[in-house]
PDB file of C-alpha atoms in Angstrom:
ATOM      1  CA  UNK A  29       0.000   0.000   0.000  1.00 74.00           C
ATOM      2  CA  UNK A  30       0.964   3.474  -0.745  1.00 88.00           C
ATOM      3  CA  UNK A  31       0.595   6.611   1.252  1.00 95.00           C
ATOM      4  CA  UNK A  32      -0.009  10.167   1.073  1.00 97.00           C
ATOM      5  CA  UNK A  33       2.199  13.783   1.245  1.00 97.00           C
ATOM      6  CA  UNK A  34      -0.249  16.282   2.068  1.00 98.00           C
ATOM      7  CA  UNK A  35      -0.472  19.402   0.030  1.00 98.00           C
ATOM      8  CA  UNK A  36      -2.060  21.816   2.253  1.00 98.00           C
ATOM      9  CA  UNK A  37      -3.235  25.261   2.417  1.00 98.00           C
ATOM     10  CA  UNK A  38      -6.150  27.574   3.017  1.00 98.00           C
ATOM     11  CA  UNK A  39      -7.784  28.665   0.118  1.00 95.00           C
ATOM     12  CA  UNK A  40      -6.343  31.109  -1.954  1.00 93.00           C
ATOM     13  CA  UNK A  41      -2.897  30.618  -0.346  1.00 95.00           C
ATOM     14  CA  UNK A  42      -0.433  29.086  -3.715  1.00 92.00           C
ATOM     15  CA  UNK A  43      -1.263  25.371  -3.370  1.00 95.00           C
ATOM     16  CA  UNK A  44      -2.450  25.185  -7.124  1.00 89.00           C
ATOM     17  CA  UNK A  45       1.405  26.914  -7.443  1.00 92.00           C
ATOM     18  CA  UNK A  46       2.771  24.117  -5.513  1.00 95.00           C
ATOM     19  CA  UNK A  47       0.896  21.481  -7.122  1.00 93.00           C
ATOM     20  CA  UNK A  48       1.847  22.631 -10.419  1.00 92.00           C
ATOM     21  CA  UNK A  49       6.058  22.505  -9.317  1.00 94.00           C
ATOM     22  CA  UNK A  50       5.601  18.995  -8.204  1.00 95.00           C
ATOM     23  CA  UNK A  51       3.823  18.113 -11.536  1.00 93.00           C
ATOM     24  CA  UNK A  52       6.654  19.853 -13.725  1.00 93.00           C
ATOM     25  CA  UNK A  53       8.993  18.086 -11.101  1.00 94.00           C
ATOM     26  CA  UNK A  54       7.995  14.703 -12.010  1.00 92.00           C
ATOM     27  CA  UNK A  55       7.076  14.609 -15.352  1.00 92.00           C
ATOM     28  CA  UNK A  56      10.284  16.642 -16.234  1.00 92.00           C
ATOM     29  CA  UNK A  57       9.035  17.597 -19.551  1.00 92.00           C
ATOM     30  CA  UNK A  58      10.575  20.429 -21.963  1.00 91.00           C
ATOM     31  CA  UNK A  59       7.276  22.010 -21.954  1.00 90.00           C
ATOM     32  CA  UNK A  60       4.902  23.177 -18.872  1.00 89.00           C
ATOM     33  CA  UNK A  61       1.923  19.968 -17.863  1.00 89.00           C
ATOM     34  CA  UNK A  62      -1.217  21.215 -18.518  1.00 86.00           C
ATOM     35  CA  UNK A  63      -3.574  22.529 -15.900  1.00 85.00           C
ATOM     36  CA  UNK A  64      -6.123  20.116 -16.572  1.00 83.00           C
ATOM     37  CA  UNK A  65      -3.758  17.476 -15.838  1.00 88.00           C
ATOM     38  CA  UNK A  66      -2.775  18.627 -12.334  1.00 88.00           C
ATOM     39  CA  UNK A  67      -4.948  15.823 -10.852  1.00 88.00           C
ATOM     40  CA  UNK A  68      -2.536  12.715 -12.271  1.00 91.00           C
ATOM     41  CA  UNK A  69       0.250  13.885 -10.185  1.00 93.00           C
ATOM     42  CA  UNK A  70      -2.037  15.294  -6.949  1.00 93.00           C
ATOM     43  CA  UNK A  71      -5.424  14.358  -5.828  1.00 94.00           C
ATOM     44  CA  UNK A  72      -7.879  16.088  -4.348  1.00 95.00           C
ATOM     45  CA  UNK A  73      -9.137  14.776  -1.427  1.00 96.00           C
ATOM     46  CA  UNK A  74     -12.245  16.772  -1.744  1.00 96.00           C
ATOM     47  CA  UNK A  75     -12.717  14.742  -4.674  1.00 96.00           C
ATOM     48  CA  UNK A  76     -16.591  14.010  -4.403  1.00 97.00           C
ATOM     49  CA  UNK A  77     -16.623  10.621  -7.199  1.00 96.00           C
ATOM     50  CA  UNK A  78     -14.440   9.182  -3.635  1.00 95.00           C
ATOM     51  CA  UNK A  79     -17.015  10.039  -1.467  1.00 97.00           C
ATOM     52  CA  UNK A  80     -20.040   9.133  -3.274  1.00 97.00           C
ATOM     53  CA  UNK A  81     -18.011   5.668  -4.519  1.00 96.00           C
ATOM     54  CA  UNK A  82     -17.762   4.414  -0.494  1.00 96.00           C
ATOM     55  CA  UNK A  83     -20.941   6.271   0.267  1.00 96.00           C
ATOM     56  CA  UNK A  84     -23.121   4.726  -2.246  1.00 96.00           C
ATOM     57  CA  UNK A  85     -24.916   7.857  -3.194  1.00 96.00           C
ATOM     58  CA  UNK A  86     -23.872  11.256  -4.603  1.00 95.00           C
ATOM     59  CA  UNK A  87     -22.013  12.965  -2.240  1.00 96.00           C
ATOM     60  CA  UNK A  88     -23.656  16.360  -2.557  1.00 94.00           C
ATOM     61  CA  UNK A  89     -26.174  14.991  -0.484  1.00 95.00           C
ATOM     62  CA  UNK A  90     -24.528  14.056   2.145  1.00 96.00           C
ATOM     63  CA  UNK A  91     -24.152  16.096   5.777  1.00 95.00           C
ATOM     64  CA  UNK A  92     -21.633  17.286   7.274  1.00 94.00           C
ATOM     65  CA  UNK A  93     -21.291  14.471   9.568  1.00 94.00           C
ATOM     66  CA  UNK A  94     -21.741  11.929   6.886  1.00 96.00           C
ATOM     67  CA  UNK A  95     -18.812  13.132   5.147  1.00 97.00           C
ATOM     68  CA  UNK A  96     -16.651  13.243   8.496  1.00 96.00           C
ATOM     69  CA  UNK A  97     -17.196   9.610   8.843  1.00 96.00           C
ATOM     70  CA  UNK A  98     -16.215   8.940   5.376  1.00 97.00           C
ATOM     71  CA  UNK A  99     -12.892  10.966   5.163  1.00 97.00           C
ATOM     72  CA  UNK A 100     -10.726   8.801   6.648  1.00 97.00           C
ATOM     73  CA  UNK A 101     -11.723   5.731   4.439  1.00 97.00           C
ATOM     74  CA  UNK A 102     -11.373   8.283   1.798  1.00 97.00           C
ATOM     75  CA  UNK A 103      -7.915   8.491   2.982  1.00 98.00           C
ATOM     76  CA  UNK A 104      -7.095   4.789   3.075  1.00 97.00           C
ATOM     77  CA  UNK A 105      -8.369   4.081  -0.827  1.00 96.00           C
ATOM     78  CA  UNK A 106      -6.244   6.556  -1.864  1.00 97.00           C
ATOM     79  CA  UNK A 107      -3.318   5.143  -0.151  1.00 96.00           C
ATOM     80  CA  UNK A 108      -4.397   1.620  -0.956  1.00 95.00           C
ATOM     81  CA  UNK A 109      -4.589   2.383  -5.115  1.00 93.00           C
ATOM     82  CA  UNK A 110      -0.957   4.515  -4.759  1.00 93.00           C
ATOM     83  CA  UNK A 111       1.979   2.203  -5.882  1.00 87.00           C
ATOM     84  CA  UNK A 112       4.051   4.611  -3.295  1.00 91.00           C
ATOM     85  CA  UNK A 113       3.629   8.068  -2.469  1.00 93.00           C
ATOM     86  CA  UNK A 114       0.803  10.198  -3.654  1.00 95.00           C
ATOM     87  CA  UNK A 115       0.700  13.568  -3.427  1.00 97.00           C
ATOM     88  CA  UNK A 116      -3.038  14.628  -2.083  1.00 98.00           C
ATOM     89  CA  UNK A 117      -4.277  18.197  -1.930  1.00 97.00           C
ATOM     90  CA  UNK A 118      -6.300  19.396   1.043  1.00 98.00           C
ATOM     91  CA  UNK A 119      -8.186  22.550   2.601  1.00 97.00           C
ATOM     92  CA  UNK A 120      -8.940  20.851   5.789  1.00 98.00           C
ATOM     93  CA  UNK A 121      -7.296  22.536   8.452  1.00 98.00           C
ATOM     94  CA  UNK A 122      -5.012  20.015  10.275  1.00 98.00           C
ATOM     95  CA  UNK A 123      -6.885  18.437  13.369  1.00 96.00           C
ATOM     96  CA  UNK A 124     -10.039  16.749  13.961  1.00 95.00           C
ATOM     97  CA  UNK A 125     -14.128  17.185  13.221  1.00 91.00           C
ATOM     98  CA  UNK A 126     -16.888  15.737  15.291  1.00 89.00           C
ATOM     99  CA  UNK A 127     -14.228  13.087  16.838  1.00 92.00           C
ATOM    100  CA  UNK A 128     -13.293  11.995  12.961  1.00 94.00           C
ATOM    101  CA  UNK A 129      -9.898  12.605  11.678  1.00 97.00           C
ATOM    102  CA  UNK A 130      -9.639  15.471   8.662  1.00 98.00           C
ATOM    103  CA  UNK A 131      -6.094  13.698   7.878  1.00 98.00           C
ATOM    104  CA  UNK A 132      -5.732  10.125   8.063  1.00 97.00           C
ATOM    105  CA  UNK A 133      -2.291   9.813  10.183  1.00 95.00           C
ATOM    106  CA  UNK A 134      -2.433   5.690   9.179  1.00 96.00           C
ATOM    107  CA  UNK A 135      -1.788   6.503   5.562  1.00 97.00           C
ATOM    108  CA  UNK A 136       0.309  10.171   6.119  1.00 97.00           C
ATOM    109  CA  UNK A 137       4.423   9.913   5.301  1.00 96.00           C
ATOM    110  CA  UNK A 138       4.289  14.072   5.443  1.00 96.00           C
ATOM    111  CA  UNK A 139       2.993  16.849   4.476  1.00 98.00           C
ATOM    112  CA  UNK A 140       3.833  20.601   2.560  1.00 98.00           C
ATOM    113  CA  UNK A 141       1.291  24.053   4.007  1.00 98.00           C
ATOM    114  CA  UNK A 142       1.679  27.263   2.284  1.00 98.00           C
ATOM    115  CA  UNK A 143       0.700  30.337   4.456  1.00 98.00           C
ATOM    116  CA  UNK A 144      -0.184  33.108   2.702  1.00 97.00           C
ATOM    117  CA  UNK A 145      -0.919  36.839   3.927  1.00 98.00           C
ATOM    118  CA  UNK A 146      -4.263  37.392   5.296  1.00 98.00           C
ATOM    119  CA  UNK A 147      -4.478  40.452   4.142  1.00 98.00           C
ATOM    120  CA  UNK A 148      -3.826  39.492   0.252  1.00 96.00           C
ATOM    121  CA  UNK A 149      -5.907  36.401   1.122  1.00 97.00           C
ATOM    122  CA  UNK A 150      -8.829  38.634   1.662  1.00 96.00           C
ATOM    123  CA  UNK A 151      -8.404  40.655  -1.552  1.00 94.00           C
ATOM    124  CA  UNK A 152      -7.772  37.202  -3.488  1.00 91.00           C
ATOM    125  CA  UNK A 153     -11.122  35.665  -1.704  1.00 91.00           C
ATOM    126  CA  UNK A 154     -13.157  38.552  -3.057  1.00 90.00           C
ATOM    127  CA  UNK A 155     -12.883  37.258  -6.851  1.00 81.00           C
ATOM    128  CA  UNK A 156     -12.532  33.812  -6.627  1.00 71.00           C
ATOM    129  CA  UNK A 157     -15.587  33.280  -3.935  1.00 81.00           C
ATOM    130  CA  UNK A 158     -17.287  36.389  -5.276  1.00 84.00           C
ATOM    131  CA  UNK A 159     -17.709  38.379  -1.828  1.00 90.00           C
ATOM    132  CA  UNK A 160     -16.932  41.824  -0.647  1.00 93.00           C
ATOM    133  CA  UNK A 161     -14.125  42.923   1.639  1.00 96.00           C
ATOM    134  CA  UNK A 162     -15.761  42.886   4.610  1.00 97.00           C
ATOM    135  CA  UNK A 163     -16.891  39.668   4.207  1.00 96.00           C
ATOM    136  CA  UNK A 164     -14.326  38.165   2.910  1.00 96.00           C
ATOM    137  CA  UNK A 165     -12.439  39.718   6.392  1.00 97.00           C
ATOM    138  CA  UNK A 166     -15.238  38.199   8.621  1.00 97.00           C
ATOM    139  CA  UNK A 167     -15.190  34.624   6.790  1.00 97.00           C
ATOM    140  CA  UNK A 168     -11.181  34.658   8.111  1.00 98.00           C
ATOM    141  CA  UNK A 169     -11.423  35.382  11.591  1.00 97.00           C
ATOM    142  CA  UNK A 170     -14.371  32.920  11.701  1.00 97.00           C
ATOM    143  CA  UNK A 171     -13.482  29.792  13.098  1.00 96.00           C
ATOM    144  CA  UNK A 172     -16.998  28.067  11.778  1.00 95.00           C
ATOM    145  CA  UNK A 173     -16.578  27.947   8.479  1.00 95.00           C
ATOM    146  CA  UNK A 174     -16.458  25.435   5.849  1.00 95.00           C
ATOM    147  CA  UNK A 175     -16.707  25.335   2.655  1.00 94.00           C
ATOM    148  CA  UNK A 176     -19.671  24.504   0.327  1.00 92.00           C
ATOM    149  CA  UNK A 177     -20.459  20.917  -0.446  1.00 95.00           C
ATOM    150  CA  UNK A 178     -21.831  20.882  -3.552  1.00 93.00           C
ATOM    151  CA  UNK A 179     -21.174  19.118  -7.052  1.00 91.00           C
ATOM    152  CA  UNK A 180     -17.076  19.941  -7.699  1.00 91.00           C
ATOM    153  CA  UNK A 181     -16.115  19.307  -4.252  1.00 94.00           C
ATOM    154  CA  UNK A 182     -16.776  17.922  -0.665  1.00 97.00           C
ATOM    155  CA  UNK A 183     -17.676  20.440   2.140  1.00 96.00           C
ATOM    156  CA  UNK A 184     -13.494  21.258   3.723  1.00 97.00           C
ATOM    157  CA  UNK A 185     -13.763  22.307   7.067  1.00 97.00           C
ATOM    158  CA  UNK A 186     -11.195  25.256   7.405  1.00 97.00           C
ATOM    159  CA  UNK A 187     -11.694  27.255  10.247  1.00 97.00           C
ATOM    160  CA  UNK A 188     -10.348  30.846  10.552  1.00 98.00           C
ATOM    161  CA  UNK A 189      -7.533  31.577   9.219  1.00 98.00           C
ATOM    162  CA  UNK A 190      -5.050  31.630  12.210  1.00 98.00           C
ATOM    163  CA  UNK A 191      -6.778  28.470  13.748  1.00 98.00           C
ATOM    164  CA  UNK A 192      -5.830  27.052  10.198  1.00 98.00           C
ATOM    165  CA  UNK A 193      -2.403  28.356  10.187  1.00 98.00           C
ATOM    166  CA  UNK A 194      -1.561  27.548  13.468  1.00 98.00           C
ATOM    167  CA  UNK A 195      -3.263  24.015  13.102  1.00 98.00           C
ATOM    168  CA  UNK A 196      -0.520  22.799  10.650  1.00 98.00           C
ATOM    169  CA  UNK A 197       2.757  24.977  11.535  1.00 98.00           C
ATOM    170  CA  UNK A 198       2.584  23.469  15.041  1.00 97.00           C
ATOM    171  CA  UNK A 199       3.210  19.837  14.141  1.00 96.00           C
ATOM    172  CA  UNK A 200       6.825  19.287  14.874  1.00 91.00           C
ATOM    173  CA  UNK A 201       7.807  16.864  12.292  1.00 91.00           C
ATOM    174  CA  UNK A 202      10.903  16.571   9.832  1.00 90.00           C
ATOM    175  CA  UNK A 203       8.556  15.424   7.006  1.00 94.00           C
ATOM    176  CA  UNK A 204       6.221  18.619   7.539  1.00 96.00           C
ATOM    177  CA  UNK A 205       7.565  21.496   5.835  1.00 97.00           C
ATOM    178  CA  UNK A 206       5.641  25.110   5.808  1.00 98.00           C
ATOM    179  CA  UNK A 207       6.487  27.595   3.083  1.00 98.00           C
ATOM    180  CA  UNK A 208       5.486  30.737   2.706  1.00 98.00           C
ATOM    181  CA  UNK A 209       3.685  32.307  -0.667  1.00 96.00           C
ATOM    182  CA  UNK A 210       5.525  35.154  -0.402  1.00 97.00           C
ATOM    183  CA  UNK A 211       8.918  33.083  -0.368  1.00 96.00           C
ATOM    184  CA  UNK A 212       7.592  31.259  -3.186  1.00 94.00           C
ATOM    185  CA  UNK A 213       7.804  34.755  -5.165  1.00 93.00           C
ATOM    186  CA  UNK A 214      10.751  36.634  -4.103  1.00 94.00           C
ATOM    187  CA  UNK A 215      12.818  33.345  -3.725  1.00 94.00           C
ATOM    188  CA  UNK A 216      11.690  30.660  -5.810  1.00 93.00           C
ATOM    189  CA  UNK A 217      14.824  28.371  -5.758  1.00 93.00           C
ATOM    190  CA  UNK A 218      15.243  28.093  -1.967  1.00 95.00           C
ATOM    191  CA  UNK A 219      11.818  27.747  -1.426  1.00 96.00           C
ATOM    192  CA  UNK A 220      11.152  24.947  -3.993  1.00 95.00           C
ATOM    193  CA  UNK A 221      14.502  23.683  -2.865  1.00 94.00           C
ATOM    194  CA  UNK A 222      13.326  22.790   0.189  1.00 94.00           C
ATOM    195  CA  UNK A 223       9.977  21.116  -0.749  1.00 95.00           C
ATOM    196  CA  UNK A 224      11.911  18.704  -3.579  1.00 94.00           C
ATOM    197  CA  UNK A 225      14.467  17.817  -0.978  1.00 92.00           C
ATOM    198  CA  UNK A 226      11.410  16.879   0.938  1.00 93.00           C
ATOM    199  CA  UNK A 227       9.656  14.469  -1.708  1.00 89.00           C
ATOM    200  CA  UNK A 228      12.766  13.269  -3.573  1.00 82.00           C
ATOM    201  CA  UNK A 229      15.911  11.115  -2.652  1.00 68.00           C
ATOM    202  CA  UNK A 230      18.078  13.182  -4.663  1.00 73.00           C
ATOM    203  CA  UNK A 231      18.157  16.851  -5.668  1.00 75.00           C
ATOM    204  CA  UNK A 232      18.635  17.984  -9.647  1.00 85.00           C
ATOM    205  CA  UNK A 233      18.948  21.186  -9.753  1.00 89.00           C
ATOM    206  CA  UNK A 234      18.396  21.574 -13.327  1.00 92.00           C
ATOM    207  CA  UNK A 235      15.213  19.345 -13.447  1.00 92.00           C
ATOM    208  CA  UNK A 236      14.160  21.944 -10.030  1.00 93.00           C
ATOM    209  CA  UNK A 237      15.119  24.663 -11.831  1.00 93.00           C
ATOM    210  CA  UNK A 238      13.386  23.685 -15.301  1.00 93.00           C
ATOM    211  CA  UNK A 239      10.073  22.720 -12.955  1.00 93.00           C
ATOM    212  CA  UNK A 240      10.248  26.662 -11.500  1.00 92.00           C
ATOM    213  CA  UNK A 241      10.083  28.017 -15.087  1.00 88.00           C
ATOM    214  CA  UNK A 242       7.277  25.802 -16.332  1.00 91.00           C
ATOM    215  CA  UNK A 243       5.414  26.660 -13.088  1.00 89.00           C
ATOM    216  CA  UNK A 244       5.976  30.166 -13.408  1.00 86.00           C
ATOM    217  CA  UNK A 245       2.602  32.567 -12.660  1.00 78.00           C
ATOM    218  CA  UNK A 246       2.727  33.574 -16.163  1.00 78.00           C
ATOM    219  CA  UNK A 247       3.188  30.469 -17.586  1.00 76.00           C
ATOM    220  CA  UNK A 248      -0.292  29.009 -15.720  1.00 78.00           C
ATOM    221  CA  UNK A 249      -2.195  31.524 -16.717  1.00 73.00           C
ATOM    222  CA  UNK A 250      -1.572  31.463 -19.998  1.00 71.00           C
ATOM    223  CA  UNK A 251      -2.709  27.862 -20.008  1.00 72.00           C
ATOM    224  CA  UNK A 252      -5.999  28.906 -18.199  1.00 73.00           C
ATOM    225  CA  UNK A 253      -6.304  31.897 -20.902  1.00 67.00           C
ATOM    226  CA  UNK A 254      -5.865  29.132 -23.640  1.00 68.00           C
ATOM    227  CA  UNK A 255      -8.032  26.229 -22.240  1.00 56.00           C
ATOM    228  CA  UNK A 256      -9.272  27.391 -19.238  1.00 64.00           C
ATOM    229  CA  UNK A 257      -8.924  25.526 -15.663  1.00 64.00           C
ATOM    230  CA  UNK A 258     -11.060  23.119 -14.388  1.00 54.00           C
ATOM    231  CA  UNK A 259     -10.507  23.932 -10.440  1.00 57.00           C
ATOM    232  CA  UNK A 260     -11.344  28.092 -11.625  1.00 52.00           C
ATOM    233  CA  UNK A 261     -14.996  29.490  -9.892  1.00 52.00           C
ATOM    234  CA  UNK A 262     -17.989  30.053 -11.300  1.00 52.00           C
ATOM    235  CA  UNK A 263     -17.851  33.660 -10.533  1.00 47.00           C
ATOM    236  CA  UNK A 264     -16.831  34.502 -13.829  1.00 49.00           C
ATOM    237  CA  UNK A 265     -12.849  35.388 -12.606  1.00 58.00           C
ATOM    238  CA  UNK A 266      -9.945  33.853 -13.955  1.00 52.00           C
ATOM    239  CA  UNK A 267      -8.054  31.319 -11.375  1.00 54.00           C
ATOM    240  CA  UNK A 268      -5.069  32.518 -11.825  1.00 54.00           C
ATOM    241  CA  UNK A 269      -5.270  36.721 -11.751  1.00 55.00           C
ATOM    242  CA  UNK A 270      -2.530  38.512 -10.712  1.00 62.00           C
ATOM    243  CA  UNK A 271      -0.224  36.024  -8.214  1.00 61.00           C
ATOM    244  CA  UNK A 272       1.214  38.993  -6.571  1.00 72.00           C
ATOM    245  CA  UNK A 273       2.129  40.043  -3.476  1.00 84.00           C
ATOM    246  CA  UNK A 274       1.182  43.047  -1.253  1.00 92.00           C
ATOM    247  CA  UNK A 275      -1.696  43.832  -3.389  1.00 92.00           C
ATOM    248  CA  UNK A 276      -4.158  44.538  -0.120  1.00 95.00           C
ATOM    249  CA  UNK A 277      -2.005  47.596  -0.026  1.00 95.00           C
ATOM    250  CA  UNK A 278      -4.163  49.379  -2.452  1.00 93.00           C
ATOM    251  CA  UNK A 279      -7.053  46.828  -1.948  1.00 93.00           C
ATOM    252  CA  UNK A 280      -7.766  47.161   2.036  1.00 97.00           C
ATOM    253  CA  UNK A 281      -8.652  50.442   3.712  1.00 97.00           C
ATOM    254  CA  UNK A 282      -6.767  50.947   7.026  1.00 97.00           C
ATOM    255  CA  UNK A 283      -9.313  49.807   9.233  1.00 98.00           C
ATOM    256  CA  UNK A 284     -10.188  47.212   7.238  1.00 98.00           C
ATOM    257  CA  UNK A 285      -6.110  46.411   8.032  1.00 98.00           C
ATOM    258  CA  UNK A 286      -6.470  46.781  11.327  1.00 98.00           C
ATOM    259  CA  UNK A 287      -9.630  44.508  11.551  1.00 98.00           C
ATOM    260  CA  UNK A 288      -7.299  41.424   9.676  1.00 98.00           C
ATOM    261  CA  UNK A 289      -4.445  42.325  12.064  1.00 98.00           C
ATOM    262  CA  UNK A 290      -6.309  42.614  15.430  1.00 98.00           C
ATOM    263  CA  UNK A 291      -7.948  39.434  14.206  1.00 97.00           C
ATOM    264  CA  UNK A 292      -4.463  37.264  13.553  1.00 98.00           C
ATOM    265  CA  UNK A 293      -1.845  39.259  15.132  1.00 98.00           C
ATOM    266  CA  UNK A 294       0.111  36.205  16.466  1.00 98.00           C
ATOM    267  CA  UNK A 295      -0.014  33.973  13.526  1.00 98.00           C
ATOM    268  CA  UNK A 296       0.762  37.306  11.609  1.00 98.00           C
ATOM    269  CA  UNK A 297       3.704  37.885  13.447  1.00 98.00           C
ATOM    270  CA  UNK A 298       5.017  34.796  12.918  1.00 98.00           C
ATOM    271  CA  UNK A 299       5.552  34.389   9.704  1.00 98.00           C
ATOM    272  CA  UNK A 300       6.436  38.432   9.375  1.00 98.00           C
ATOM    273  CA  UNK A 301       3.030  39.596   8.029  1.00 98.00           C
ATOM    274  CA  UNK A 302       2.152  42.637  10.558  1.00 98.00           C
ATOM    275  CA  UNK A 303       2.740  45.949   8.626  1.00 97.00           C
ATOM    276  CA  UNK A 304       4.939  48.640  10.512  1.00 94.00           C
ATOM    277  CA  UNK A 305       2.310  50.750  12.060  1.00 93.00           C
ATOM    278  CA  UNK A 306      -0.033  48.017  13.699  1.00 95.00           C
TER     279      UNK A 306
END
């Protein structure tokens, strides 16, 4: 049986990114992999064909508890169909629901989380979910929220942001590694760096450095111009809009700063988010 490296974020954080490096990574192509074939080289475990296969009925609907039960066996036919390890994207903060498991530890070798900014994270929330700023600003410092469960994908349960955040980075484990979006920008070779020394025996830096190119912002949204992206909402927004970062700067009023800050202040300040002035 196989097993799983989670690919973890909240939403609107650079896991797509990350997914897309470990795709180039592997297939090690002279030309970018195609959006649409993210999925052969990372699952989703919101996948809801998984759920409604062990449920026995389409998942959308199912409850919330129904699909807390299932998860974990989820999980396990996953691991059971990998020949070794499968990368598995996942929203789920790290933790439990209703006593069930949102990871699987039987079947889990390690996992990657990418924190992102709140404060971008707001801005970037507002196209892809289709919500105003304010909203966007309550849905992060909520710590009931999930998302929608519905015909693409499974209900996720997230939490707010910092009770996300803080639910991964504390797991002290050699095989977890958290990487920041930001880092992922401004230093793209020591940042990928470390997450292929974390999924392969050996390091190339040419096949690393040919995977950063191909997964290059630009790059995937050209593809999504081209031929569009399967995973992009139905808002009417492109998936992949702008990638940059510090954009609340012109975005987010200053209370509407302060709010985010006052909100996440010491999952902020750890991974060097507070602006000088709050």
């Amino acid at each position: 049986m196989g097993n799983i490296v989670w690919l973890a974020s909240y939403p609107k954080s650079g896991n797509t990114w990350l997914r897309a490096f470990l795709a180039n990574l592997i297939a090690n192509r002279s030309v970018p992999v195609p959006l649409n074939e993210l999925s052969q080289y990372a699952e989703d475990e919101a996948n809801p064909d998984l759920f409604s296969e062990l449920g026995g009925r389409p998942s959308s609907g199912f409850d919330i508890d129904e699909i807390a039960v299932l998860r974990p066996q989820v999980h396990m036919a996953i691991a059971e169909r990998a020949a070794g390890t499968r990368f598995v994207k996942t929203h789920n903060m790290a933790g439990s629901f209703n006593g069930y498991p949102l990871h699987n530890m039987h079947v889990t070798a390690g996992a990657i989380y990418v924190v992102r900014n709140p404060l971008d994270v707001a801005v970037s929330m507002t196209h892809h979910f289709g919500l105003g700023l304010d909203e966007a600003i309550e849905r992060l410092g909520n710590e009931n929220v999930a998302t929608a469960n519905d015909a693409q994908f499974v209900s996720q349960m997230l939490g707010s942001w910092s009770q996300h955040v803080r639910s991964w980075a504390d797991i002290k484990h050699d095989r977890v590694l958290v990487v920041r979006y930001e880092d992922m920008i401004d230093k793209p070779v020591k940042a990928f760096l470390k997450v292929a020394k974390l999924v392969t025996a050996g390091v190339d830096r040419t096949r690393i450095d040919r995977a950063i190119r191909h997964a290059e912002f630009r790059n995937l949204a050209g593809m999504e111009k081209q031929g569009g992206f399967i995973e992009a909402s139905d808002k009417g927004v492109r998936f992949f809009r702008k990638g940059r970062a510090n954009e609340w700067r012109t975005a987010l009023t200053r209370e509407q700063v302060r709010r985010v800050v006052e909100q996440h202040r010491e999952q902020m300040q750890r991974f060097g988010y507070v602006p000088a002035g709050f």
